Amino acid sequence: MSVPDYMQCAEDHQTVLVVVQPMGIVPEDQFFRIYKRISSVSQVSIRDSQRVLFIRYRHHYPPENNEWGDFQTHRKVVGLISVTSCNTAKEWPQTSDRFHGQKEVFGSTLYDSRLLVFGLQGEVAEQQRTDVAFYPSYDDCPDVEKRVEDFVESIFIVLESKRLDRATDKSGDKLQLLCVPFEKKDFVGLDTDSRHYKKRCQGRMRKHVGDLCLQAGMLQDALVHYHMAVELLRSVNDFLWLGAALEGLCSASVIFHYPGGTSGKSGARKPGVSSAADAGKRHRPGAQEVLIDPGALTTNAISADTSTEIGRAKNCLSQEDIIEKYKEAISNYGKYKSAGVIELEACIKAVRVLAIQKRAMEASEFLQNAVYINLGQLSEEEKIQRYSVLSELYELIGFHRKSAFFKRVAAMQCVAPTIPEPGWKACYKLLLETLPGYSLSLDPKDFSKGTHRGWAAVQLRLLHELVYASRRMGNPGLSVRHLSFLLQTMLDFLSDQEKKEVTQSLENYTSKCPGGMEVISLPDGLKLPPVPFTKLPIVSAASLKCHLASVKPVRSCFILFKKKTIFLSFKWLLQVKRHCFFLLFMLIINFQWVQGDVCEVQLMVYNPMPFELRVENMGLLTSGVDFESLPAALSLPAESGLYPVTLVGVPRTAGNITINGYHTSVFGVSSDCLLEGLVGVKSSGCMVEVVPSLPRLQLCTSLPRSAHLSSEDLSTSVSLQLFNGETQQLTITLENIGTEMLNTLELTSKTLSTKEKLFGEFLTWDLQDALSHLPLKSGQSVSIPVNISAKLDFSGQENLLHDLNDDGISVTGLPVSSPLRQVLKPRAENKPVGTDASKNEFNHVKTLEAVLTFKYSGGAGEVEGYYRELSLGVRVDVEPSVFFTRVSTLPATSTRQCHLLLDVFNSTEHELTLSAKNNQDLVLHASECQRYMHTHTHTHSLTQTPPSSVRCIAVCLAD
């Protein structure tokens, strides 16, 4: 016996074997459809009896295994069902002859046979025959199952008669010696009259009758016969048959303890009537094996009456004893080289029992023994089957990694060099089945949930084998998917050289079949999820960038706090988790994008590869409003460290937009990387409100740009220098560079906090001319003149002023040149006014800063109450011009008049002309001080003019 049945289980000892075979030309699908219907009749309750007959069907059975039918009767083919197609009556004689020829193959053991003929109609088909059934077609055969049940009942009749014949055999000294095929030559010339020989014959026959009783549904009778056989065979050291008797005893006990079977197939067996009736007789574990009345065993024959044994014996083995007897049986089988198949199948049966008992370690010992059983020269197909079954059994007892090992060995056996046509599809399928045993999943999400599980080196080897097998199958898409998975999940375990080799292989595959994000469906129903490259490059942070202050949308307070708007905003916010409420509130209300404007998201990325990484087609993944992503390409140096990357896009409609992630193309593989799948990013998405479109202005000035004011967020800034009292015009040009028309424009100014005393308006303008050009279309511009006037108080140089208390004159503060009302130091007569020391006293520069804010709106955003602000910073450095260093009076001829004497000092580097009404002009050179007399009756205007320009300073004197 050289072909093992790897599906054997202990309850198979209770079954009768029926072979179902096609005959002639029968379509394969039709045959297996009929075979499935036939095999559905797996047990039949015998009429007028409480017994059940179990049937085991096979569509292929080696004839040499049938020769072991006397050793174990469940291996004997007792029934044959042939399925054939016959379309005409002329073909019938040939079909009948074939059927008889097929019966001759198993003729020595067959109890009964049936022939199912499909397609034949007419006189031949109308003949009434018990062994032949005619059907018009494969679809029109309603009573197949009923015919099979009748066929099984006929087998039972023959089985029962044989059991009775064997049990009541009174042949005396002529008792037959049952043999296995390899024993026949060993018994030639033995003394058949010896007591030893007769006991051998009795023990083997007892064992054989036990097999027949077990098949016939007489469990207790079988147990008694097995016990007797064990005692007889052990006494004569008939180890092979002793092993069979022990195995039969174990099988009967397993059937008693586990009526549902041990095969692991749900619904495979239903508890028989006899088993249910015997359930109450189950004895406690560890009970005595058997108590046999010696008088029940005759010297030369088998006692026909076993009732005394049944009444006295505690026949069934306990669950612990079952395993011990299996070990003894297997040990006995191991003494015979030709019994390797029997030994292997016994190990498999014991493992299935131990799996039910949840005794995994003991089961592994049986399996380890099965691995080393030598079955001689096995075909490649038999090797694959052997390793596959070992894998399933290890899986059954919970040894997942061991199971994966043998399944991988089976996969490699499918493509062994000795096979003319390697089965790469079968190899690939088996390799996929090994993944769970090595803690490997083809879903990349399972690798982002914490620490790595399993042996990375073994997993890498297995993934490489999957890549190679899929390539040999002619499926480059599968190769790309598995290689992408390897690179994404095993990157940390690859050496620098391996990273280069894997990426080169991936680029070679993707040149023929680019990788994408589609789900790959395999023929067996397995689906391979997409593999996004979230580690190429690695993103450690993601942040949304707010618009610049010059284009940031602002909502009118009146519109923002309308009841309708407040209701809608909070209705949406109530759907947000409580702990995120404040964050999202700020995100929606204070951080907004504008329809049609370029929006930015910044990622902090780094390249973990030991070579330059090129990333192409990198853009944003969004949901919500229509969004046009503007992809970018970048090249990251080897192990670059953190590197900022800005991704941009344009929202085309208004509403809420969610930034879900980004997409890339690396090594020819397109990836959609979601933020929720990134280890370094804690957000699963960022929601931003997109407001309706607004116009956009660009600001230009007649003065050059300067550095921004430190305390303000400005669009641009200008700076200039003025002498105190000087006025200069600044021309501001506003151009509409957006797509929406400008409908409204407002201009305001704010002077920044200063300690300087300012006289008059610092900035003045007339906006009417600009407003007359509205609405302003895209590409049009408008100019606004702004006058800048610098009038500050420079009277703080008190060390050069006279104390006028002696003269009784009160001096009031003037815009440019009046002393403060305070007690001053005595005049220093020895310090000329025109010296360098005194000159530096007047060179103090004061600064004025202000912000011009343009508030404008238009388009759909204006309807919703949104506007934009454009700010211009103005910085003016004001230098002093003239100082009145001494003021005194002289009486005039009229009491209504007086002569005012002024000592005027020119602190500039220019020549100045000082003039007043009805008086002569006074010319002052740079850093020169002169006395000027003025007859004072009314308020006069006084100006100074440098010779090279038209600069004027007005001075107002109080009465």
PDB file of C-alpha atoms in Angstrom, residues 452 454-464 490 493:
ATOM      1  CA  HIS A 452       6.209  45.111  13.940  1.00  0.00           C
ATOM      2  CA  GLY A 454       6.793  38.424  13.133  1.00  0.00           C
ATOM      3  CA  TRP A 455      10.235  37.648  11.776  1.00  0.00           C
ATOM      4  CA  ALA A 456      11.100  40.328   9.258  1.00  0.00           C
ATOM      5  CA  ALA A 457      13.762  38.230   7.490  1.00  0.00           C
ATOM      6  CA  VAL A 458      11.288  35.406   6.813  1.00  0.00           C
ATOM      7  CA  GLN A 459       8.595  37.874   5.754  1.00  0.00           C
ATOM      8  CA  LEU A 460      10.993  39.504   3.305  1.00  0.00           C
ATOM      9  CA  ARG A 461      11.837  36.121   1.812  1.00  0.00           C
ATOM     10  CA  LEU A 462       8.179  35.255   1.438  1.00  0.00           C
ATOM     11  CA  LEU A 463       7.334  38.575  -0.213  1.00  0.00           C
ATOM     12  CA  HIS A 464      10.183  38.136  -2.684  1.00  0.00           C
ATOM     13  CA  MET A 490       9.660  46.416   5.222  1.00  0.00           C
ATOM     14  CA  PHE A 493      14.496  46.170   7.687  1.00  0.00           C
TER      15      PHE A 493
END
